[in-house]
Structures are given as structure tokens and as C-alpha cells.
Short mmCIF file of C-alpha atoms (C1' of nucleotides) in Angstrom, two decimals:
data_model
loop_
_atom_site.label_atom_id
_atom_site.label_comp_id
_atom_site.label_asym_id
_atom_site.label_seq_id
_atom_site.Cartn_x
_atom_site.Cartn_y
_atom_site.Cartn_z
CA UNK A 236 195.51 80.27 -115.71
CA UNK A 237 199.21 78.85 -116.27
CA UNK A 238 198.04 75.92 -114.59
CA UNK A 239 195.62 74.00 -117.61
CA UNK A 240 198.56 71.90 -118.47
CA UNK A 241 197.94 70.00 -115.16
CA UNK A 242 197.66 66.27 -115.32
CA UNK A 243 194.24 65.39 -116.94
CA UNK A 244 193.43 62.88 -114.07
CA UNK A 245 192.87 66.05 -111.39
CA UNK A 246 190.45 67.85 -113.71
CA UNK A 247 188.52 65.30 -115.51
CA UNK A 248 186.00 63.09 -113.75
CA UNK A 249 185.87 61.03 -116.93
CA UNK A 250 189.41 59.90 -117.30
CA UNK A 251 189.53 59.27 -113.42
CA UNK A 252 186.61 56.98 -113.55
CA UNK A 253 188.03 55.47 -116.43
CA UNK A 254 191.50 55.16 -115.22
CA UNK A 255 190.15 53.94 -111.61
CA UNK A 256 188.30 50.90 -113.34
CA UNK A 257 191.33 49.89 -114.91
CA UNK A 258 193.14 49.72 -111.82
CA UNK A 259 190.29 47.94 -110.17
CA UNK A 260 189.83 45.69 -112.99
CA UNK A 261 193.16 43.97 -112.39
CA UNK A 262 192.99 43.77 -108.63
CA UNK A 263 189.45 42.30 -108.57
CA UNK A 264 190.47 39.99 -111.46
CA UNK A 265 192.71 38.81 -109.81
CA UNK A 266 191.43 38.28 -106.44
CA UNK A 267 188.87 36.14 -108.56
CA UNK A 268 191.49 33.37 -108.75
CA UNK A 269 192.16 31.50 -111.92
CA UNK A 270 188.22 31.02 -111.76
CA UNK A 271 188.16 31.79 -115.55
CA UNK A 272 185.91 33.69 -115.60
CA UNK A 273 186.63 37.91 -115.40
CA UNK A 274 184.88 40.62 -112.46
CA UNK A 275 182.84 41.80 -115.49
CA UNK A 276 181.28 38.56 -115.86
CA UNK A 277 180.86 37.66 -112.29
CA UNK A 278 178.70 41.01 -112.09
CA UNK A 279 176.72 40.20 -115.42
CA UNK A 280 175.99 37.15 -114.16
CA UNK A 281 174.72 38.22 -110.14
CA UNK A 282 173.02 41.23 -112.00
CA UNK A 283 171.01 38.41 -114.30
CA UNK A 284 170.67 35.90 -110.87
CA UNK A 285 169.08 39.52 -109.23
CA UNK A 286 166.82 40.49 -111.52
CA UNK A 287 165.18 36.84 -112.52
CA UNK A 288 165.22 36.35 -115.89
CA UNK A 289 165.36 40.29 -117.30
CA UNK A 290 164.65 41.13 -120.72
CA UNK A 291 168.15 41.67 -122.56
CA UNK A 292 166.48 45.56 -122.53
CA UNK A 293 165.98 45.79 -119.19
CA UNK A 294 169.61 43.85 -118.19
CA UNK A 295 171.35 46.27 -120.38
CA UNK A 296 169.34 49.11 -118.80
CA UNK A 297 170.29 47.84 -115.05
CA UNK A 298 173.99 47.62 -116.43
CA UNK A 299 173.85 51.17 -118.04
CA UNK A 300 174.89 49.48 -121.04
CA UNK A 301 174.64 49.39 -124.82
CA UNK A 302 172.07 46.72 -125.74
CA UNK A 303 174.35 45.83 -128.27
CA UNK A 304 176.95 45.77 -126.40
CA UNK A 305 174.91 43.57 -123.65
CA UNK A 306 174.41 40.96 -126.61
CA UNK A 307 177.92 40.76 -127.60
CA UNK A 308 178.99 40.67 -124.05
CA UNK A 309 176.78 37.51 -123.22
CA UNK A 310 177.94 35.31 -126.19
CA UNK A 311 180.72 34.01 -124.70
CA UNK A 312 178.84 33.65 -121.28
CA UNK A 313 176.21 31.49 -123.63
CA UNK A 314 178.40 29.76 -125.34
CA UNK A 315 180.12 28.24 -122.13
CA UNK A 316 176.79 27.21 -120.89
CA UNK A 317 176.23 29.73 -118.25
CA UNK A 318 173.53 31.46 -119.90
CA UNK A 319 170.62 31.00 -121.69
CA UNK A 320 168.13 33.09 -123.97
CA UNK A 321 164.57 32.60 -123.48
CA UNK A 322 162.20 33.91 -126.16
CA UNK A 323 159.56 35.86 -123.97
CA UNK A 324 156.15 34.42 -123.94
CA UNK A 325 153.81 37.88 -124.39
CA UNK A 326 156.54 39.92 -126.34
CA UNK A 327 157.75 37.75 -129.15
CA UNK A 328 160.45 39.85 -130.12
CA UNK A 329 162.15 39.97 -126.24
CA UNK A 330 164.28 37.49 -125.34
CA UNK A 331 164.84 36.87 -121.44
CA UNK A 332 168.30 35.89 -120.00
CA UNK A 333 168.24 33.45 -117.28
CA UNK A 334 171.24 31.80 -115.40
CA UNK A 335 171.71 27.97 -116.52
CA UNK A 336 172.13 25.90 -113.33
CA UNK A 337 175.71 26.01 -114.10
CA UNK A 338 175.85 29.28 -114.10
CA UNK A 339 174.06 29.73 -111.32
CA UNK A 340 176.43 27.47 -109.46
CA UNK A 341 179.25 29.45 -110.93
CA UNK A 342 178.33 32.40 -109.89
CA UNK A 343 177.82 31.42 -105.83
CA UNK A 344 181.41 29.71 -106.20
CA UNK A 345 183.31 33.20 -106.67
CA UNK A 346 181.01 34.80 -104.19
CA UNK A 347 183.36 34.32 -101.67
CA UNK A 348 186.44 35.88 -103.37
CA UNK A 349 184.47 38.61 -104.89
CA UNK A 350 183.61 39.61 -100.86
CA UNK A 351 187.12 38.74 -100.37
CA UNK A 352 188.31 41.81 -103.15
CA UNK A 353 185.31 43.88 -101.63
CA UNK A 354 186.96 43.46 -97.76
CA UNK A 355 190.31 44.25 -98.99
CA UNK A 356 188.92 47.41 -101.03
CA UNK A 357 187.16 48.58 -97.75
CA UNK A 358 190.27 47.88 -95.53
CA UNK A 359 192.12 50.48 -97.84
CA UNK A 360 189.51 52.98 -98.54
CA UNK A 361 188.10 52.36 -95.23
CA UNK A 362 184.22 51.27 -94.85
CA UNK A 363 182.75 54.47 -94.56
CA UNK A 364 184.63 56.05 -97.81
CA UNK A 365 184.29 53.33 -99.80
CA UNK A 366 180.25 53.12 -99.11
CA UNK A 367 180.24 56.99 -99.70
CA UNK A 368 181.84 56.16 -102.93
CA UNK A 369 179.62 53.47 -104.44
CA UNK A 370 176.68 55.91 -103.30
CA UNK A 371 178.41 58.62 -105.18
CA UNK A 372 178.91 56.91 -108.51
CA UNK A 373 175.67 54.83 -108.04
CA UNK A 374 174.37 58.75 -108.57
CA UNK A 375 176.25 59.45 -111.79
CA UNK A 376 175.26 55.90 -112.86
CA UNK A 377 171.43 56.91 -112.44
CA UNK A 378 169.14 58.43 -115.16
CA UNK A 379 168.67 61.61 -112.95
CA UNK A 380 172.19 62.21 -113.77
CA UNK A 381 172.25 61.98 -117.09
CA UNK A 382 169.23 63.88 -117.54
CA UNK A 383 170.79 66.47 -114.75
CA UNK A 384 174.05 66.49 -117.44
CA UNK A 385 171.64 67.15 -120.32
CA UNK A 386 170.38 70.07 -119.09
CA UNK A 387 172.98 71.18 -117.35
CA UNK A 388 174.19 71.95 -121.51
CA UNK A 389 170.81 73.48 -122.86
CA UNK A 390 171.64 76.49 -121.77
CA UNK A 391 175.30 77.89 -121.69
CA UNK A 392 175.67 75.62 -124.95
CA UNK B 130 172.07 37.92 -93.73
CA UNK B 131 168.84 37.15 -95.71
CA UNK B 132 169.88 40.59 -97.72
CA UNK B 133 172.91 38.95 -99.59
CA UNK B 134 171.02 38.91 -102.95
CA UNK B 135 170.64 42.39 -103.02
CA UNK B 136 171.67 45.09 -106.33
CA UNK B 137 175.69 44.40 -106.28
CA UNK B 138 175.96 48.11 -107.45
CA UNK B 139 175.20 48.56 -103.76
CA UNK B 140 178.13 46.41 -102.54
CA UNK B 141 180.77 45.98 -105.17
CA UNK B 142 183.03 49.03 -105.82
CA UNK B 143 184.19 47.80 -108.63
CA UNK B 144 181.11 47.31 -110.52
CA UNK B 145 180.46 50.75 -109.54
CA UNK B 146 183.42 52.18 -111.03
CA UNK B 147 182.63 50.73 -114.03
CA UNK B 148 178.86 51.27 -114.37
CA UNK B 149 179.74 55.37 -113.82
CA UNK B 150 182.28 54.56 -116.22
CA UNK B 151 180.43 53.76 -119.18
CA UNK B 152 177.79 56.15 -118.32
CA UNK B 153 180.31 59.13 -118.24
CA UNK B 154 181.97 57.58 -121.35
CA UNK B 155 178.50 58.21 -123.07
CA UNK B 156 177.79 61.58 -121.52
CA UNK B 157 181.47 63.34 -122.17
CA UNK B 158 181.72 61.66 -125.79
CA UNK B 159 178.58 63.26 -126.87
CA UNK B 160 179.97 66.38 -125.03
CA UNK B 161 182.53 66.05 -127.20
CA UNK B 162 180.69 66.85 -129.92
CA UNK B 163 180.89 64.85 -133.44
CA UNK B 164 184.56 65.68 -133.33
CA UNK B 165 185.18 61.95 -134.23
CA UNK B 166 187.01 61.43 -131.44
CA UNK B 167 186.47 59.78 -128.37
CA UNK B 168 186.69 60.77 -124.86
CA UNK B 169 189.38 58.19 -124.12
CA UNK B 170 191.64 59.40 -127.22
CA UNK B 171 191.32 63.04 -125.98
CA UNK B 172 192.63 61.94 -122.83
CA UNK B 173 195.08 59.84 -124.19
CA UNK B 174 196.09 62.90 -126.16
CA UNK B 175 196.54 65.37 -123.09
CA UNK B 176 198.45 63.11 -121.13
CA UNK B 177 200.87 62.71 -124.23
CA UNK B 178 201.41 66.55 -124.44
CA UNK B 179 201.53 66.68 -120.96
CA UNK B 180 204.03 63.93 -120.16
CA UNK B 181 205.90 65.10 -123.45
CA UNK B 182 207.34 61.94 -125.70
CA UNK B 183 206.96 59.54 -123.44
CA UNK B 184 208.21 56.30 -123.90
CA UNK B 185 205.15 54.09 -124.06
CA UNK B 186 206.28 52.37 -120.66
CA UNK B 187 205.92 55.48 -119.18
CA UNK B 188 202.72 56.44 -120.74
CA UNK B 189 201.24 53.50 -120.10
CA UNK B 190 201.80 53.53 -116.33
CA UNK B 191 200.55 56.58 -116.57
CA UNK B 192 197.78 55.62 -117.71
CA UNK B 193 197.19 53.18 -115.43
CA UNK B 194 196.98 50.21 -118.73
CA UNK B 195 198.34 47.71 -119.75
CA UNK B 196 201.36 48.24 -122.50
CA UNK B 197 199.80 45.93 -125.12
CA UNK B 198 196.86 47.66 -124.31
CA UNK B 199 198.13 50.92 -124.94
CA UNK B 200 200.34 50.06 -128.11
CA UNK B 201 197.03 48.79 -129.92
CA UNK B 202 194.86 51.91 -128.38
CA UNK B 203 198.04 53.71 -130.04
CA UNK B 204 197.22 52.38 -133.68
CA UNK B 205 194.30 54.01 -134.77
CA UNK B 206 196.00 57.76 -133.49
CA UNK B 207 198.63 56.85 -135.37
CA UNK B 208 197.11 55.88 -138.67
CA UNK B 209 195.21 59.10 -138.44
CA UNK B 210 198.10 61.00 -137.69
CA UNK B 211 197.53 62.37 -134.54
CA UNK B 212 200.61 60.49 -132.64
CA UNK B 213 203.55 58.92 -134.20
CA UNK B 214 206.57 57.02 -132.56
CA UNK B 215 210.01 57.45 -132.40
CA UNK B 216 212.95 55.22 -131.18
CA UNK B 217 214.25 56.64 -127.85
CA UNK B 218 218.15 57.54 -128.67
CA UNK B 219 219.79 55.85 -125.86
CA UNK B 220 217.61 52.59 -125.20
CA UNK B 221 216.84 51.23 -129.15
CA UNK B 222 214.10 48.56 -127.47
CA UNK B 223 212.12 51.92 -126.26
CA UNK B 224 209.91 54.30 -128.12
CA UNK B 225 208.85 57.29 -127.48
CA UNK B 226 205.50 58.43 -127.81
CA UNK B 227 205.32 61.98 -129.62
CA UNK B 228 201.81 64.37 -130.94
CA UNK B 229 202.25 65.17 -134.26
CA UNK B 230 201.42 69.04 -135.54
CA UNK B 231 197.92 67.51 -136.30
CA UNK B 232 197.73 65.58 -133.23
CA UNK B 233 198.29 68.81 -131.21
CA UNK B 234 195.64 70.96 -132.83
CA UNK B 235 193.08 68.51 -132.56
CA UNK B 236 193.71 68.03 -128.84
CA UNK B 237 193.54 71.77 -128.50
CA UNK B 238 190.12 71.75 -130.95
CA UNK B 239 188.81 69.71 -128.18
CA UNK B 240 189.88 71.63 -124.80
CA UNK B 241 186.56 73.50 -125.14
CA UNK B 242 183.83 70.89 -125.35
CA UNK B 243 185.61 68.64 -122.63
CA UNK B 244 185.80 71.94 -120.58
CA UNK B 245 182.29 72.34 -121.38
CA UNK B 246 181.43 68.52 -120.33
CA UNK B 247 183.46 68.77 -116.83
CA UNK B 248 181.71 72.35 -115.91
CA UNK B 249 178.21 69.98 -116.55
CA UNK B 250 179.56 67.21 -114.26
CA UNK B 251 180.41 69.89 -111.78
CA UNK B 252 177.28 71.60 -111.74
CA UNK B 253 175.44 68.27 -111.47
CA UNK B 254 177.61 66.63 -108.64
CA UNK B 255 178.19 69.64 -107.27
CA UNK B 256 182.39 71.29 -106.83
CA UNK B 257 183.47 69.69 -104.04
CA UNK B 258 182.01 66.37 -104.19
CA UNK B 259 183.35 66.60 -108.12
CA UNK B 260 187.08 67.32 -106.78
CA UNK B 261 186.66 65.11 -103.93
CA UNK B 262 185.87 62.11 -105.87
CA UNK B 263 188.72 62.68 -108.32
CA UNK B 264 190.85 62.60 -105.72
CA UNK B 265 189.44 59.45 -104.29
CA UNK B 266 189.72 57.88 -107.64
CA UNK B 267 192.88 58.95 -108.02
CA UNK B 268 194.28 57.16 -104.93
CA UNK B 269 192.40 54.20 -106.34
CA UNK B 270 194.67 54.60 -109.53
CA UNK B 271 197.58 55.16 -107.42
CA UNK B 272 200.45 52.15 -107.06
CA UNK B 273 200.31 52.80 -103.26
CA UNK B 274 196.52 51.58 -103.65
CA UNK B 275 197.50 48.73 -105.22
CA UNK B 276 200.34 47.48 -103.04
CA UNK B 277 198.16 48.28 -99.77
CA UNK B 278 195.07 45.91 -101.79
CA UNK B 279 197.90 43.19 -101.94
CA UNK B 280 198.84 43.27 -98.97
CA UNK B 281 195.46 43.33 -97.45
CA UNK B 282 195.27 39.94 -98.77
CA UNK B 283 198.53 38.37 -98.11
CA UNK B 284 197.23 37.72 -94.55
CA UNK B 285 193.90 36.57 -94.04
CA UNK B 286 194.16 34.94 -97.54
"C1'" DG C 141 142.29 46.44 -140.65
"C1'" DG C 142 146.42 47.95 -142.97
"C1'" DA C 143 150.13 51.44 -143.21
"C1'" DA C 144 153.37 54.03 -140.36
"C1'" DT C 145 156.04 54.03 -136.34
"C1'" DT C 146 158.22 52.16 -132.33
"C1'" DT C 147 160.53 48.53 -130.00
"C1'" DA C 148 163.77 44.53 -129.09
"C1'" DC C 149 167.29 42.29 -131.11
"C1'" DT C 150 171.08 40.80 -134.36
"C1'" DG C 151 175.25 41.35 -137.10
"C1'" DG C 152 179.11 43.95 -138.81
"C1'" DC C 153 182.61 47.12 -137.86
"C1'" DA C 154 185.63 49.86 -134.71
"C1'" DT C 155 187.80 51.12 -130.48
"C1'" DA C 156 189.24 49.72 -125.53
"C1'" DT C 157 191.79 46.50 -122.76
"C1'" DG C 158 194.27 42.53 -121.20
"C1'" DC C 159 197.08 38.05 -121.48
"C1'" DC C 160 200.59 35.35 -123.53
"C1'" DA C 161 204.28 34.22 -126.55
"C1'" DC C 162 208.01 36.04 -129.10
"C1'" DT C 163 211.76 39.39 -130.64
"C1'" DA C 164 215.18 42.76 -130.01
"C1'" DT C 165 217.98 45.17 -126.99
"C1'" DA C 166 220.07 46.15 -122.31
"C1'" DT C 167 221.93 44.90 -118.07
"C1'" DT C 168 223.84 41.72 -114.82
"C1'" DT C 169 226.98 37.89 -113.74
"C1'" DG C 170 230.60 34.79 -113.63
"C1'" DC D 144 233.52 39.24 -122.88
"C1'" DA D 145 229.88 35.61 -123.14
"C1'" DA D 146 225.89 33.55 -120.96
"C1'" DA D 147 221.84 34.47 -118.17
"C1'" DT D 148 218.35 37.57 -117.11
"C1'" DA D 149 215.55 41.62 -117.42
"C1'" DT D 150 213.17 45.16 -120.17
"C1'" DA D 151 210.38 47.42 -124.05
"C1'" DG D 152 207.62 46.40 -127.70
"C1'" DT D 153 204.85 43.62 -131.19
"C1'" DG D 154 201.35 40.42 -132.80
"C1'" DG D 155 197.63 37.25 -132.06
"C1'" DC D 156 193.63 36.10 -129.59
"C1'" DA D 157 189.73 37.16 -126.42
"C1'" DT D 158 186.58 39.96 -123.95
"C1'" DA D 159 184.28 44.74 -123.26
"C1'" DT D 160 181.64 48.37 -125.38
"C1'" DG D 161 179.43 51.31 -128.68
"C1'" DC D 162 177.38 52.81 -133.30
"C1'" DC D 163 174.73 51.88 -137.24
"C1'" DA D 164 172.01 49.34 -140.35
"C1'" DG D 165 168.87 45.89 -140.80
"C1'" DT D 166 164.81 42.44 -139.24
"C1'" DA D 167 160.90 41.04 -136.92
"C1'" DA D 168 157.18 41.82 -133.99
"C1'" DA D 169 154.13 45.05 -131.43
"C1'" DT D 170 151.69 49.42 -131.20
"C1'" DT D 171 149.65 53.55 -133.05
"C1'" DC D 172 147.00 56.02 -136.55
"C1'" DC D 173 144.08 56.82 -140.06
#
DNA sequence: GGAATTTACTGGCATATGCCACTATATTTG
DNA sequence: CAAATATAGTGGCATATGCCAGTAAATTCC
């Protein structure tokens, strides 16, 4: 009862997510080398190489990201050649995002220090944590989540 | 071996963290009502009151950011007169980091609805997986975390 | 088939974060 | 004490993200 004047980061899963990716931010960044290009990127970019040429829509949707904020975020990534925007042949107003052969290549270069960062992460959270973890917030990441979260408020609310 | 190309969600913690990261941002800001303030600024808020006038050194390792980071997240809090800062007394470069009258209110306006969000995030995730991952994410945060992620790399590397 | 509605983006604005260069102030050194 | 170095912030620039208000194209409804 005395106690709600704890730190924030014990209590709120928010802030601790939020505060972790900070934190991991830097390290992976920086085990990425001086490669120019940031963790964020190097995800976009595998995520786009996964899903062969996504709609913008259904990138954003694999990212759990803003469409907007998916268009803003690939502008730089287009501008240095490493994307490209494909009008989609059935749906005129879709535009598909492929990986230019430079950014193809690109993307396989930091493959190796991205599993670098990963190895390091797993030798300090230990493999079988760190798996439990990515299964964990691969959960809250999902739509079952948010639609668990949703109703989880109808009620009480 | 052949399985390399599959989801990095699966196999990058990092990307993970921030995936659950912007999906929770989403989920506790609309929590938070249309209170005009974010999730991150509440936080940012509580761990002001609670570290009470920090300098914003202090805060911002706290936070787990960046200090230019923090100093511009600072601006908008203080132009709406939530925070304001005030020259440390012994060191003149430092400045603390105070909640004005306003400031305070608002943050305890908001107690309720984040409340209200973490009790949904519980009751999805479940107690003890909830309070298990903070403190997972926490140790991520943590500056032992990051020296032991160094040093996992000063070797093989 | 044409109007109403939905869908996929775009552009503008605002916050969130980080890096680097620079300034002011402390602290350390010779 | 003065010079060298370290520390705390600030300002500018760049990416990361999200909201909202259009715009254009597709789909649904008389």
C-alpha cells in the first residue's frame, strides 16, 4: 500500500519493454560495426528479403507497425538504393517493397554480426531464457494479444 | 541450416523487444485514455517524482537513454509545464530535473488508467509470467547486462 | 452503372531517440 | 595557480514512430 512509489520499471511491462529496447538498441548497434546502417534497418530489410516483395500493408502488419510510420521509415532505406517500391499489378493502389540487389547484398553482409549480437545476447541470458523470451514477447506482439488486452477492458472499464 | 531465412522475430531478441514494444506502446497509450499524454511521458513523469530532482545525468541513466535524448524528450513537458529545470547549487554545469505543481497532478490523473492498462497485461500474460518478464527485462536494462554483452565479445570477436 | 464506403498510401506535424560538435563548468596535474 | 582533461548540457541533424487529413483506386450498395 506504502509501496506504489516503487520504481516504475518493476510494475510496468510497458516502460520495461521500452526501456529494454533502448538498452538493446545500443548494444546491437553497435555490434553491427560502422556498417551504416542501424539494427532497425537490418530487421526491415530481412523482414522485406522474408516475406518477398510484401505489400507496404502487409510489411507494416508483419512489423506491428504504423503504415505511416512503415513509409517514413523506408525513405531513407529508398533513397540509398536498398529499396524499391513496386506499384502492384492487380491492386493499383498497393505498392510492393522489394530488396534492390544492393540491398539484398547488404543485408547478407551484416548477417554475420547480427548472429554475432544474437550469440553474445544468448551467452548472457543463456539459450534457453533468451528463446523463452522472444516466445514471450512474440505473444504480446501477436493480434491475439491485443485483442486478449481489448477485452480484458470491456468489462471492469 | 536450410532454415536460416526463417521470421527473425523467431531469432533476434532485439527485434523482439522492439516489435512488443511498439505494440504495448499502442495498447497502454490508448489505455491511457485521451489524456494527451503518452505512455512514455507518464513514465518519464513517475520516475521524476520518484527519483526526486534529478539531475538529468541521473535521470537519464535511469532511464536507460541517451542525455540528448532525454533533454529534447524533456522539451515538450516543459513547454507544457509539467517539468521545469533548475541549476543544481553546487555543480552550475548540472540541472536538476524537478515536476512542477501541474506536472504532479497530471501524473497522479494518470495512476488510474495505467493501473488499469497493467491489471489488462496481467490478466492477459498471466501474474507470474507478467513479473517474471519485467524482471528479465530489467536485467536486460541493467549496466551489469551490458558490461557482461561486451565482454562476451571481447574474445571470440 | 454510379454513389457511398473501404482500402492503401502519401504528406505534414509531433514525439522518441541517438550521434556529434560545441560551450560552460569542474576536476586533475604539473 | 594555470593548463589539460573530464563532465553536464545544448543545438543541429537523422532516423523511428504515430496520428490525422487528404488522394486515388477498389469494392459494396442501391
Amino acid at each position: 500500500m506504502e509501496k506504489q512509489e516503487e520504481n516504475i520499471w518493476a510494475h510496468c511491462s510497458s516502460s520495461s519493454v521500452r526501456r529494454a529496447s533502448r538498452q538493446l538498441g545500443q548494444l546491437y548497434d553497435d555490434a553491427m560495426g560502422l556498417s551504416d546502417l542501424r539494427g532497425t534497418q537490418f530487421s526491415l530489410l530481412t523482414q522485406i528479403g522474408y516475406l518477398q516483395e510484401p505489400t507496404q500493408k502487409e510489411l507494416a502488419k508483419a512489423m506491428v507497425m504504423d503504415l505511416s510510420a512503415l513509409g517514413h521509415t523506408l525513405k531513407p532505406l529508398i533513397r540509398d538504393d536498398l529499396v524499391e517500391l513496386v506499384p502492384d499489378e492487380k491492386d493499383r493502389r498497393a505498392k510492393r517493397v522489394r530488396l534492390t540487389p544492393t540491398g539484398r547484398a547488404r543485408q547478407l553482409e551484416l548477417v554475420a554480426n547480427w548472429q554475432e549480437a544474437q550469440r553474445r545476447f544468448d551467452a548472457v541470458l543463456g539459450a534457453e531464457k533468451s528463446a523463452e523470451l522472444r516466445r514471450t514477447l512474440a505473444f504480446i506482439a501477436s493480434e491475439n494479444f491485443a485483442e486478449a488486452f481489448a477485452a480484458a477492458g470491456k468489462k471492469g472499464d
